[in-house]
PDB file of C-alpha atoms in Angstrom:
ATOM      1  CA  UNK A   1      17.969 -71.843 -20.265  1.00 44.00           C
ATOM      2  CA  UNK A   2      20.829 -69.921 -21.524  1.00 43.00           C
ATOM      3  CA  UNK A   3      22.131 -66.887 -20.243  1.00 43.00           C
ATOM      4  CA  UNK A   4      19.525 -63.152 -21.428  1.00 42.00           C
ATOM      5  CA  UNK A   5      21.545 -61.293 -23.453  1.00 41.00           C
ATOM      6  CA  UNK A   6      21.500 -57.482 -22.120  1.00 43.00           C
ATOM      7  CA  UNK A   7      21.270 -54.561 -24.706  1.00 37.00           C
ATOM      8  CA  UNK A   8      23.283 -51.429 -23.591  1.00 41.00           C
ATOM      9  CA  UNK A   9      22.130 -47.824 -24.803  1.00 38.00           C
ATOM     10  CA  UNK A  10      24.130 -46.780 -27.525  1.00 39.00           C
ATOM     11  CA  UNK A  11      24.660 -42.654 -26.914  1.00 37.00           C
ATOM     12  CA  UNK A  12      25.438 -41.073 -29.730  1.00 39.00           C
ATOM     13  CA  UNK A  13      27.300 -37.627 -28.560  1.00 43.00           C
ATOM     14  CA  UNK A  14      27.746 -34.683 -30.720  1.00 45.00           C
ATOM     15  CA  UNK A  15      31.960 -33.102 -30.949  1.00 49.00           C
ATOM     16  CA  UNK A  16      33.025 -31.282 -27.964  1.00 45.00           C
ATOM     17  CA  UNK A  17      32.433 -27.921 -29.442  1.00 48.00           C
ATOM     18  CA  UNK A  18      28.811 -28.716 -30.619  1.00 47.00           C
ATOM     19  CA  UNK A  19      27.865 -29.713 -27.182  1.00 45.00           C
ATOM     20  CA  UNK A  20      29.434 -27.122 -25.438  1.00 42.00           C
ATOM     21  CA  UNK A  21      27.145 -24.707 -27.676  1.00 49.00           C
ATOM     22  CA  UNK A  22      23.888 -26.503 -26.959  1.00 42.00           C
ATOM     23  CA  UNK A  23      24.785 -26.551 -23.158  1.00 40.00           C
ATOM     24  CA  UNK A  24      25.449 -22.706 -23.397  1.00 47.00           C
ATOM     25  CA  UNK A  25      22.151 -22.196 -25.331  1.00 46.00           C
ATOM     26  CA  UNK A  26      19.838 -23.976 -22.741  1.00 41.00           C
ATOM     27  CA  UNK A  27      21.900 -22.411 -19.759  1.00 41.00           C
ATOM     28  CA  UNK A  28      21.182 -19.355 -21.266  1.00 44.00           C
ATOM     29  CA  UNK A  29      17.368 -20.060 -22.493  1.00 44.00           C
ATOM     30  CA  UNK A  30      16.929 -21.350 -18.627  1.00 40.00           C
ATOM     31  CA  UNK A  31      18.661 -18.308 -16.921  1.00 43.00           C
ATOM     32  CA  UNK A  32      16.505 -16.017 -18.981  1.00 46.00           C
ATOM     33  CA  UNK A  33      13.339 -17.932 -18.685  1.00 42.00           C
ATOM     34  CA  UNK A  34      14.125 -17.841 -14.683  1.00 38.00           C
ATOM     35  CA  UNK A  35      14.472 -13.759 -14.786  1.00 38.00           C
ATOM     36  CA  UNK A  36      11.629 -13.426 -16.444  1.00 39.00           C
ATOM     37  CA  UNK A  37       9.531 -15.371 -14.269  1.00 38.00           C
ATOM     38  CA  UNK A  38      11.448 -13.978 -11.085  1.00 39.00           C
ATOM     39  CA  UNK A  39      11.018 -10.227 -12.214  1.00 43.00           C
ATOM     40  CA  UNK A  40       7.296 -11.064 -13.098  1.00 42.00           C
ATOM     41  CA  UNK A  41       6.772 -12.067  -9.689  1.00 42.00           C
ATOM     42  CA  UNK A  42       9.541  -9.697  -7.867  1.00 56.00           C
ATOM     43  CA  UNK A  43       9.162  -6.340  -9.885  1.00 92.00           C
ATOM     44  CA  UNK A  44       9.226  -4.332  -6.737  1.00 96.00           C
ATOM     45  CA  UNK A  45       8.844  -0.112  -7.031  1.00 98.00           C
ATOM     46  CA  UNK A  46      10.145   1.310  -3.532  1.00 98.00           C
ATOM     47  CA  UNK A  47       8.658   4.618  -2.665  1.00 98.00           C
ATOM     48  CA  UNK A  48       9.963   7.111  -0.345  1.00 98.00           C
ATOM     49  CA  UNK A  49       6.953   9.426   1.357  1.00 96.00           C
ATOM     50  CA  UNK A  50       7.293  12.014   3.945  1.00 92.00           C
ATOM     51  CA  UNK A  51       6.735  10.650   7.412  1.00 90.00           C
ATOM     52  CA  UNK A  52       5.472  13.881   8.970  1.00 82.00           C
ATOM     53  CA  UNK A  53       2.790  14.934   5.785  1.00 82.00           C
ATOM     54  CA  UNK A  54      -0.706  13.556   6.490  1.00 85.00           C
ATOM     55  CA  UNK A  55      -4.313  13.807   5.030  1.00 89.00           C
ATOM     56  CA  UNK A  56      -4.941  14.603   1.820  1.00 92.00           C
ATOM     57  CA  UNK A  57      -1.643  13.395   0.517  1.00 92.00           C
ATOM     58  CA  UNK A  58      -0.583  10.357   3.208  1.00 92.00           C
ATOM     59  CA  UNK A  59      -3.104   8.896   5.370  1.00 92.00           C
ATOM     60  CA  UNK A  60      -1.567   6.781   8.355  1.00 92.00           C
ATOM     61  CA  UNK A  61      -2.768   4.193  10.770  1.00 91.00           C
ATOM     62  CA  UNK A  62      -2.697   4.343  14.294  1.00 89.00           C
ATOM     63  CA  UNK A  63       0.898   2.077  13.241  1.00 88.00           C
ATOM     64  CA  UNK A  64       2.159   5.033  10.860  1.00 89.00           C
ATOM     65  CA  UNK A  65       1.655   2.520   8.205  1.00 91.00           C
ATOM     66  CA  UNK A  66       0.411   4.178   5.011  1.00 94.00           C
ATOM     67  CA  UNK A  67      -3.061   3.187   4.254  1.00 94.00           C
ATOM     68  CA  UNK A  68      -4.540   6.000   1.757  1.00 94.00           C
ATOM     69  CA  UNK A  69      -3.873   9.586   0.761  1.00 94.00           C
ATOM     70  CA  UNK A  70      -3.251  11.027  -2.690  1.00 94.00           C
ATOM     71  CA  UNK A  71       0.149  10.038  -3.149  1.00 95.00           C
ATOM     72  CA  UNK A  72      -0.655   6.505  -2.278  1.00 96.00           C
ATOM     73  CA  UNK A  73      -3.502   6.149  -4.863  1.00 96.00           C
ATOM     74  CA  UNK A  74      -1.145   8.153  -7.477  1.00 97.00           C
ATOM     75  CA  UNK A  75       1.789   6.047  -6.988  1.00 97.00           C
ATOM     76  CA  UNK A  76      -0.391   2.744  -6.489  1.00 98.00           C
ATOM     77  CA  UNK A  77      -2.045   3.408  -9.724  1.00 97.00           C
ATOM     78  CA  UNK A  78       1.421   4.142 -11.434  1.00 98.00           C
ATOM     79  CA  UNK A  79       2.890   0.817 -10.148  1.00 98.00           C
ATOM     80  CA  UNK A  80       0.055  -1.145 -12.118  1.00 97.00           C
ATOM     81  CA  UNK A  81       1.029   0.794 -15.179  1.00 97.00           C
ATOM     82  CA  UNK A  82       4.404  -0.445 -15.284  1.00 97.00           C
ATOM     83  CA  UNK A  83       3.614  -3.878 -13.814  1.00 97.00           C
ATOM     84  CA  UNK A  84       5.138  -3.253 -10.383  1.00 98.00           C
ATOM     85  CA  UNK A  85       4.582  -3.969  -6.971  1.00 97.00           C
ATOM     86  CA  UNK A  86       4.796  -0.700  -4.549  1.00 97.00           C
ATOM     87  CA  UNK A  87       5.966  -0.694  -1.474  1.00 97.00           C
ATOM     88  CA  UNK A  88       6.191   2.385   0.957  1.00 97.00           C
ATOM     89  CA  UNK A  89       9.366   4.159   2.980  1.00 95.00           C
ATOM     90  CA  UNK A  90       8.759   6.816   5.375  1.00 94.00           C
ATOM     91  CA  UNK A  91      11.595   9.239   5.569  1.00 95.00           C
ATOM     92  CA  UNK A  92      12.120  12.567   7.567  1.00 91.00           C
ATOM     93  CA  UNK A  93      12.285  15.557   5.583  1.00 86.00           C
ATOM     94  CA  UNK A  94      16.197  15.447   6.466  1.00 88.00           C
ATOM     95  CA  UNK A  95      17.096  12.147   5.346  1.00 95.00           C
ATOM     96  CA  UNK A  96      14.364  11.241   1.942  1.00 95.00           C
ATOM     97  CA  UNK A  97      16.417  13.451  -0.758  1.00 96.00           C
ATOM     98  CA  UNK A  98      19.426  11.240   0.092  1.00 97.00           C
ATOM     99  CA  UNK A  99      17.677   7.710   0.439  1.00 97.00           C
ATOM    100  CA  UNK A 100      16.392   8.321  -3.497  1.00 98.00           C
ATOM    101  CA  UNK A 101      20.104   9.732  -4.626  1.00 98.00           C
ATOM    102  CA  UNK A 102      21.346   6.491  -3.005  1.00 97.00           C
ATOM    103  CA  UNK A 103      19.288   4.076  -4.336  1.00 97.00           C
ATOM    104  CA  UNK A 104      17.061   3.051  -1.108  1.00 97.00           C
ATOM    105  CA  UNK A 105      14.146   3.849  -2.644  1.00 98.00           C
ATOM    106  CA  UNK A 106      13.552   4.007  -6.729  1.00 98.00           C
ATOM    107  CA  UNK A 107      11.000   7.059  -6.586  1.00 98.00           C
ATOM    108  CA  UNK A 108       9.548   9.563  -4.597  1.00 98.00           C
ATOM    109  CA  UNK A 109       6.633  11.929  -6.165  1.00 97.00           C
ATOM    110  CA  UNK A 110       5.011  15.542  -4.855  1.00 94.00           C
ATOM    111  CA  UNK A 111       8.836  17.173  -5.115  1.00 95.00           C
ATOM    112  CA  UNK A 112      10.414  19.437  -7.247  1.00 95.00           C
ATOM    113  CA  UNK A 113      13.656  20.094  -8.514  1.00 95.00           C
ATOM    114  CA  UNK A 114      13.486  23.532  -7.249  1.00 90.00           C
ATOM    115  CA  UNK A 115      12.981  21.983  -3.739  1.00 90.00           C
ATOM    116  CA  UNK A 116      15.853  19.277  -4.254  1.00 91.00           C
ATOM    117  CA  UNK A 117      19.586  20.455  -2.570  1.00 90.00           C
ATOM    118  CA  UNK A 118      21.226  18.339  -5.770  1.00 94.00           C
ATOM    119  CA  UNK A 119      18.633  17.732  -8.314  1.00 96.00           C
ATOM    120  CA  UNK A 120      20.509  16.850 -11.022  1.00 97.00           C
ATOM    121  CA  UNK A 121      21.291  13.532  -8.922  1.00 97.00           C
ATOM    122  CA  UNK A 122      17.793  12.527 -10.132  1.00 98.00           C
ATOM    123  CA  UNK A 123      16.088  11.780 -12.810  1.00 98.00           C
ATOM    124  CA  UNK A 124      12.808  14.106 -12.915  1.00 98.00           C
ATOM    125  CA  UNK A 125       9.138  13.279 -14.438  1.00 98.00           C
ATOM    126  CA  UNK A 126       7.118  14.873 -16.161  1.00 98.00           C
ATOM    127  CA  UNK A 127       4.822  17.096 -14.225  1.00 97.00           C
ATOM    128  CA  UNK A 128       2.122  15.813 -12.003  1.00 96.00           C
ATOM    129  CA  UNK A 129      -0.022  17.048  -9.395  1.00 93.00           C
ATOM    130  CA  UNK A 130       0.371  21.216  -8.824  1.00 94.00           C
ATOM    131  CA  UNK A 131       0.737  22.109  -5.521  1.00 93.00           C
ATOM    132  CA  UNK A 132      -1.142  25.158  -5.086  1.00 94.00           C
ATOM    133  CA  UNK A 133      -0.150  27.726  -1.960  1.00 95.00           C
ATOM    134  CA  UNK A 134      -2.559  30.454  -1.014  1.00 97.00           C
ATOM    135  CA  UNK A 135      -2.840  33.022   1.730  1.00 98.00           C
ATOM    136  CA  UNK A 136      -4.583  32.621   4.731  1.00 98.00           C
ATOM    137  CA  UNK A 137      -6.420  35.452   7.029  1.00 98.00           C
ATOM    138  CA  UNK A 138      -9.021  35.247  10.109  1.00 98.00           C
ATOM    139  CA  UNK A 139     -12.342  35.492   8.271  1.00 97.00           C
ATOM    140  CA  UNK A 140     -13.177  38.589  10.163  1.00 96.00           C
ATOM    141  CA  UNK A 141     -10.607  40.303   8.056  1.00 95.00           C
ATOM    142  CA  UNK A 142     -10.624  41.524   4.636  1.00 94.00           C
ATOM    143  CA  UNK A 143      -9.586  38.994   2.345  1.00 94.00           C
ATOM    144  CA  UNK A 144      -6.274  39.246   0.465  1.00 96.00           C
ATOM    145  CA  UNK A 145      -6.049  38.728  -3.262  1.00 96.00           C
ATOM    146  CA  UNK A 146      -3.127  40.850  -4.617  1.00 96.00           C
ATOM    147  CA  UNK A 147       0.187  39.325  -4.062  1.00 96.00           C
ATOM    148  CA  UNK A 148       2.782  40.977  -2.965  1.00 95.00           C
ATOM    149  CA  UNK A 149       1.546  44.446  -2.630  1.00 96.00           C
ATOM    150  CA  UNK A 150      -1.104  43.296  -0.215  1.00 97.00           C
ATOM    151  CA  UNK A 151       0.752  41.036   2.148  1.00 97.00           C
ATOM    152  CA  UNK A 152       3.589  44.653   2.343  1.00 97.00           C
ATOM    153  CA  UNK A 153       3.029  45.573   6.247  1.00 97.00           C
ATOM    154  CA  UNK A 154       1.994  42.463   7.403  1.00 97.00           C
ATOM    155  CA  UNK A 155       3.496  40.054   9.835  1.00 97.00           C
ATOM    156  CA  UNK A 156       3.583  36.629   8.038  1.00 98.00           C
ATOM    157  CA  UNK A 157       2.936  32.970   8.848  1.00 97.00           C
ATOM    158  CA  UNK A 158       5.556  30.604   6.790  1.00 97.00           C
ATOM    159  CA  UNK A 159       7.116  27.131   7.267  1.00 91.00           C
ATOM    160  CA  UNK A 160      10.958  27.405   8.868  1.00 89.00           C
ATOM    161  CA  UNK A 161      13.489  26.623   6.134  1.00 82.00           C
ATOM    162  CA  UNK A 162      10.827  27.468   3.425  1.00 85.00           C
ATOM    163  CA  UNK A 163      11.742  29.485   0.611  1.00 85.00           C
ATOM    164  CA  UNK A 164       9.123  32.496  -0.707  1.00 92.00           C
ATOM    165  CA  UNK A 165      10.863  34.047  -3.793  1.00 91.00           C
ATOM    166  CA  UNK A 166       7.744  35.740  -5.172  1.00 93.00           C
ATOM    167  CA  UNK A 167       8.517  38.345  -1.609  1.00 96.00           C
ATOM    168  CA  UNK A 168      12.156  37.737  -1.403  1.00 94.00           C
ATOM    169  CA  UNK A 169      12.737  41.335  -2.069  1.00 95.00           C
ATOM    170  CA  UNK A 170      10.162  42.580   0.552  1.00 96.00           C
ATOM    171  CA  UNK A 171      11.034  39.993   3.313  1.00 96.00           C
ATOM    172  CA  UNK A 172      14.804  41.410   2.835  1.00 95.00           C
ATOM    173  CA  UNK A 173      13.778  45.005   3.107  1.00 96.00           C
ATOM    174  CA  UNK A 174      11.243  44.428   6.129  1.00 96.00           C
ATOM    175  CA  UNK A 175       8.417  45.435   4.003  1.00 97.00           C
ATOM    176  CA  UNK A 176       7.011  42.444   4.817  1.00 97.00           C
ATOM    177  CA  UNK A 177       7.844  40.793   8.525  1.00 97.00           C
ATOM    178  CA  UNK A 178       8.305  36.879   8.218  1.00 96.00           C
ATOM    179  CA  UNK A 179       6.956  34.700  11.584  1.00 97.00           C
ATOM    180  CA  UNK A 180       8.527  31.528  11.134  1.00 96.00           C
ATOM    181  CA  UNK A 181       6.971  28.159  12.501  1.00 95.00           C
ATOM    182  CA  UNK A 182       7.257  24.650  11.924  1.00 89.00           C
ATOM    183  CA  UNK A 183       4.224  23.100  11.337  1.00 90.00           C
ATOM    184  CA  UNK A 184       1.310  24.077   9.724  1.00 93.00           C
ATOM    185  CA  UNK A 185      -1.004  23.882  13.204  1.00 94.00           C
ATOM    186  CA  UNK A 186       1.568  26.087  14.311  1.00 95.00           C
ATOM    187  CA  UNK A 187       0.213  28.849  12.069  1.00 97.00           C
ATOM    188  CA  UNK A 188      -3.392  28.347  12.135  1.00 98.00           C
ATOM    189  CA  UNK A 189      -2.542  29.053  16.293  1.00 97.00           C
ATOM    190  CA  UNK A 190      -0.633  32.137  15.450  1.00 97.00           C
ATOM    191  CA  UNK A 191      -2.895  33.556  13.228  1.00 97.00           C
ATOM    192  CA  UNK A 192      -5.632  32.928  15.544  1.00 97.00           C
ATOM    193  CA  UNK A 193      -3.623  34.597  18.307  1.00 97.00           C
ATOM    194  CA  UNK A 194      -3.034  37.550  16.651  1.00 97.00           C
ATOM    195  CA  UNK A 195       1.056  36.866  16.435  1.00 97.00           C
ATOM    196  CA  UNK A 196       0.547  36.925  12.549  1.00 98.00           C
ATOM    197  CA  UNK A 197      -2.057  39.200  10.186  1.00 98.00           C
ATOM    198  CA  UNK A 198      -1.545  36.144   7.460  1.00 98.00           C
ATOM    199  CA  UNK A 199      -0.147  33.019   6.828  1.00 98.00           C
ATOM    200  CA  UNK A 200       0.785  30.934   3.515  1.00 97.00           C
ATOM    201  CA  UNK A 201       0.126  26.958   3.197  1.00 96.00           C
ATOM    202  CA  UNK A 202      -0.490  24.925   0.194  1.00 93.00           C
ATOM    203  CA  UNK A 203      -3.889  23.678  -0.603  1.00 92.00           C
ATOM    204  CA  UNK A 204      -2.929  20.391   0.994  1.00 91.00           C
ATOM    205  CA  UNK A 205      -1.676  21.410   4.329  1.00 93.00           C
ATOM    206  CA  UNK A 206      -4.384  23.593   4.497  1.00 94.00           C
ATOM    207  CA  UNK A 207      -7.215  20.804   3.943  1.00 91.00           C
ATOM    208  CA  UNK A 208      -5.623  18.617   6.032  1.00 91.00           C
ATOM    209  CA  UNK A 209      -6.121  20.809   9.040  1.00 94.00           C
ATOM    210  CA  UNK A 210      -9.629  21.263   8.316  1.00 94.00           C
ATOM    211  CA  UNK A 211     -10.069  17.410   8.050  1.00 91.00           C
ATOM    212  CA  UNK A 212      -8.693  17.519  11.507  1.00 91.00           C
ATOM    213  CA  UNK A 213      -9.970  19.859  13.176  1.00 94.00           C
ATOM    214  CA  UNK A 214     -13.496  20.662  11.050  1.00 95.00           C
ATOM    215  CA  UNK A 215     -15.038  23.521  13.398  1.00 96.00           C
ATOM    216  CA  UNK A 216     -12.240  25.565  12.947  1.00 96.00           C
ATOM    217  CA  UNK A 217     -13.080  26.135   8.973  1.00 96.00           C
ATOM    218  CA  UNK A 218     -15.295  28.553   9.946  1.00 97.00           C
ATOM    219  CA  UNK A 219     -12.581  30.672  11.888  1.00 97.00           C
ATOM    220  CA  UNK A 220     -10.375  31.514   8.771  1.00 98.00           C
ATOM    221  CA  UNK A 221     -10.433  32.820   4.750  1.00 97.00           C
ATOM    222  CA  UNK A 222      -8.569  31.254   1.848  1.00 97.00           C
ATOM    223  CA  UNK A 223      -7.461  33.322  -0.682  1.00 97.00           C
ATOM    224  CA  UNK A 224      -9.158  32.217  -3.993  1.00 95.00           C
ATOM    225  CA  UNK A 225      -5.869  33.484  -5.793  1.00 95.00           C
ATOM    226  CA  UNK A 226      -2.733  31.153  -5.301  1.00 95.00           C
ATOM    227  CA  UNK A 227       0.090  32.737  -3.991  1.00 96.00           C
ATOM    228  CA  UNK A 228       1.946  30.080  -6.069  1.00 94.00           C
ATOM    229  CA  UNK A 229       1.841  27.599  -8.133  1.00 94.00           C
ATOM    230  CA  UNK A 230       4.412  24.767  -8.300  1.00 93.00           C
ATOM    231  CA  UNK A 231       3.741  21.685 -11.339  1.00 94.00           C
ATOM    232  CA  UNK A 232       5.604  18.555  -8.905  1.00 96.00           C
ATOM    233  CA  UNK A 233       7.020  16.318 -10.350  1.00 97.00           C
ATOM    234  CA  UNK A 234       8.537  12.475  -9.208  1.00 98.00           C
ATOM    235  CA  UNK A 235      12.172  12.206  -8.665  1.00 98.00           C
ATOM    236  CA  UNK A 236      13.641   9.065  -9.868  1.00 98.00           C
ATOM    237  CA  UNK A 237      16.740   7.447  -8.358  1.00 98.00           C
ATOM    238  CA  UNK A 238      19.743   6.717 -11.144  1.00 98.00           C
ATOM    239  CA  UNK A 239      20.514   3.502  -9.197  1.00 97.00           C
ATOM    240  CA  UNK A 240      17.065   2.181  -9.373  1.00 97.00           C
ATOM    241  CA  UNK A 241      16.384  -0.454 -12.021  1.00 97.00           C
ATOM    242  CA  UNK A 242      13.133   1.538 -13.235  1.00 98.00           C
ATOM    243  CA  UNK A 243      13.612   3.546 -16.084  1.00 98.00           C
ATOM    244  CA  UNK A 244      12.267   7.102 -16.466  1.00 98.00           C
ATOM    245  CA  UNK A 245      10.863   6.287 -20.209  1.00 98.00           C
ATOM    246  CA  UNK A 246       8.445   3.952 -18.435  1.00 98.00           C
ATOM    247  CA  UNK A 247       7.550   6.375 -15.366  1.00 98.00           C
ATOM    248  CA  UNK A 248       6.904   9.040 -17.728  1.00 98.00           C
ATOM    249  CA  UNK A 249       4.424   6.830 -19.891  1.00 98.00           C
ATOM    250  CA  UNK A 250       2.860   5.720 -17.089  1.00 98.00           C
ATOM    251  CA  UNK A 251       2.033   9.294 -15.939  1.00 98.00           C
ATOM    252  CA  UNK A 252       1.145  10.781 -19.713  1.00 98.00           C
ATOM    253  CA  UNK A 253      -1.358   7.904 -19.654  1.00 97.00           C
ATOM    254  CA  UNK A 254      -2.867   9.290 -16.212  1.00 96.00           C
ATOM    255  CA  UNK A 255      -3.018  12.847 -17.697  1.00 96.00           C
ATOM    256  CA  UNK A 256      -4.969  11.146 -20.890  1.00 96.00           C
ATOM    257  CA  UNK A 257      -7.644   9.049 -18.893  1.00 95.00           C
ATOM    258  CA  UNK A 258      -7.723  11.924 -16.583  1.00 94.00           C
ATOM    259  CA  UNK A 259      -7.046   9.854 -13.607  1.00 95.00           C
ATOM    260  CA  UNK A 260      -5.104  12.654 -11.694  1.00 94.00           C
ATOM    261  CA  UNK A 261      -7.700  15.373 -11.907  1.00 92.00           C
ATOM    262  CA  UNK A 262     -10.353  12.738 -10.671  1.00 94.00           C
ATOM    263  CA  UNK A 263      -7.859  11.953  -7.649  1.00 94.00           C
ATOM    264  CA  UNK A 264      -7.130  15.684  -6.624  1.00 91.00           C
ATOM    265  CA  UNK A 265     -10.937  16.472  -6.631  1.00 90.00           C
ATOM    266  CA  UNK A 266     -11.296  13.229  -4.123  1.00 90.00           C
ATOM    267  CA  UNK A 267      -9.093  15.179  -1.765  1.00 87.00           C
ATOM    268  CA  UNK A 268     -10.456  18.661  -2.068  1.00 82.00           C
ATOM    269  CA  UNK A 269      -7.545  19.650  -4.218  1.00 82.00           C
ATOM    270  CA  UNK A 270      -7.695  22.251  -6.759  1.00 69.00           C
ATOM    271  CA  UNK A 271      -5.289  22.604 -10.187  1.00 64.00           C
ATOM    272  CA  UNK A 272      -5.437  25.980 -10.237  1.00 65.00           C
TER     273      UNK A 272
END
């Protein structure tokens, strides 16, 4: 028999500069097809929340891992909008401002730019939930309605550090005596004790004590009129990845469907 004859491939290769050009195109076509796929499956939206706020706006487990609350249905809900995973950073009331400035977390929400040390480090939302403040007395007492002439006299319950402006003038001139505590529990005791003739709390705080300690609901009267009313807002970090266009569209659509009105009246919260 004589001897197979073997057939080599022929390649037929395109000039150097032609083939240089397809290799850059399919580098290119791969390297984008690999981000999409990796941010479709990564998309991550890091949330700072305040360690030390609990029910109606955080609810913890017996781990301090979040678990509930309003912020954590608000911000869940938001994630989805925007196609993003959220995770969850608790941070002291020190140290949170500066983990969103630099960049540890992308977005924390119930804050203000009134409350911020540096807000124009941030990018703000639009306005979300309100937080409403109101004035608390023993419910033996008459109930207090006019702000500030009524509270003019009295000793008063506030947070330390907290700023009042709407009785700057009469805390300065001692028309009105300020009692300063540090925790909300801390005032309820104080009033209760006589050390204070009224206290001011937001709606929230003020819920959340009753959902800890119901029997004690009885024992006090909130003012129907708010002392204040702040519109929050969510503070977005300029180093995160996350735009504001898409935070804010993901919020205008809550306000449409009327998602954040049904989650404030979950917790007890009022708008007004």
């Amino acid at each position: 028999m004589g001897q197979q004859r073997q057939y080599q491939p022929v390649i037929t290769r395109p000039d150097g500069k032609r083939h240089l050009r397809l290799v850059g195109a399919l580098l290119f076509f791969c390297l984008g097809s690999l981000s999409v796929v990796c941010q479709a499956h990564d998309a991550q939206l890091r949330i700072a929340i305040y360690e030390n706020l609990d029910y109606p706006l955080n609810i913890f487990d017996k781990n301090h891992q979040l678990t509930g609350g309003l912020q954590k249905e608000f911000t869940d809900l938001l994630a989805k909008k925007i196609s993003a995973h959220a995770s969850y950073v608790a941070y002291s009331r020190r140290r949170i401002e500066n983990a969103v400035i630099q960049g540890e977390a992308d977005l924390m929400c119930y804050s203000s730019p009134g409350w911020f040390d540096v807000p124009k480090e941030v990018s703000w939302s639009l306005p979300t939930f309100p937080q409403v403040e109101r004035v608390v007395v023993m419910a033996d007492k008459p109930g207090l309605e006019n702000f500030p002439q009524q509270l003019e006299g009295k000793k008063l319950a506030v947070q330390l550090g907290y700023h009042y402006p709407q009785i700057g003038t009469q805390l300065t001139e001692g028309k009105i005596r300020r009692v300063d505590l540090t925790d909300v529990p801390g005032m309820f005791r104080m009033l209760h004790l006589g050390g204070a003739d009224a206290m001011i709390s937001s709606d929230s705080e003020i819920e959340g004590y009753f959902k800890n300690y119901p029997d004690k609901r009885a024992l006090y009267k909130v003012s129907k009129t708010a002392f204040s009313i702040v519109h929050t807002q969510c503070a977005l970090s300029h180093k995160s990845g996350w735009k504001i266009e898409q935070i804010n569209a993901a919020i205008q659509s809550m306000l449409d469907n009327g998602d954040l009105d049904k989650i404030m009246r979950r917790y007890g919260l009022s708008s007004r």
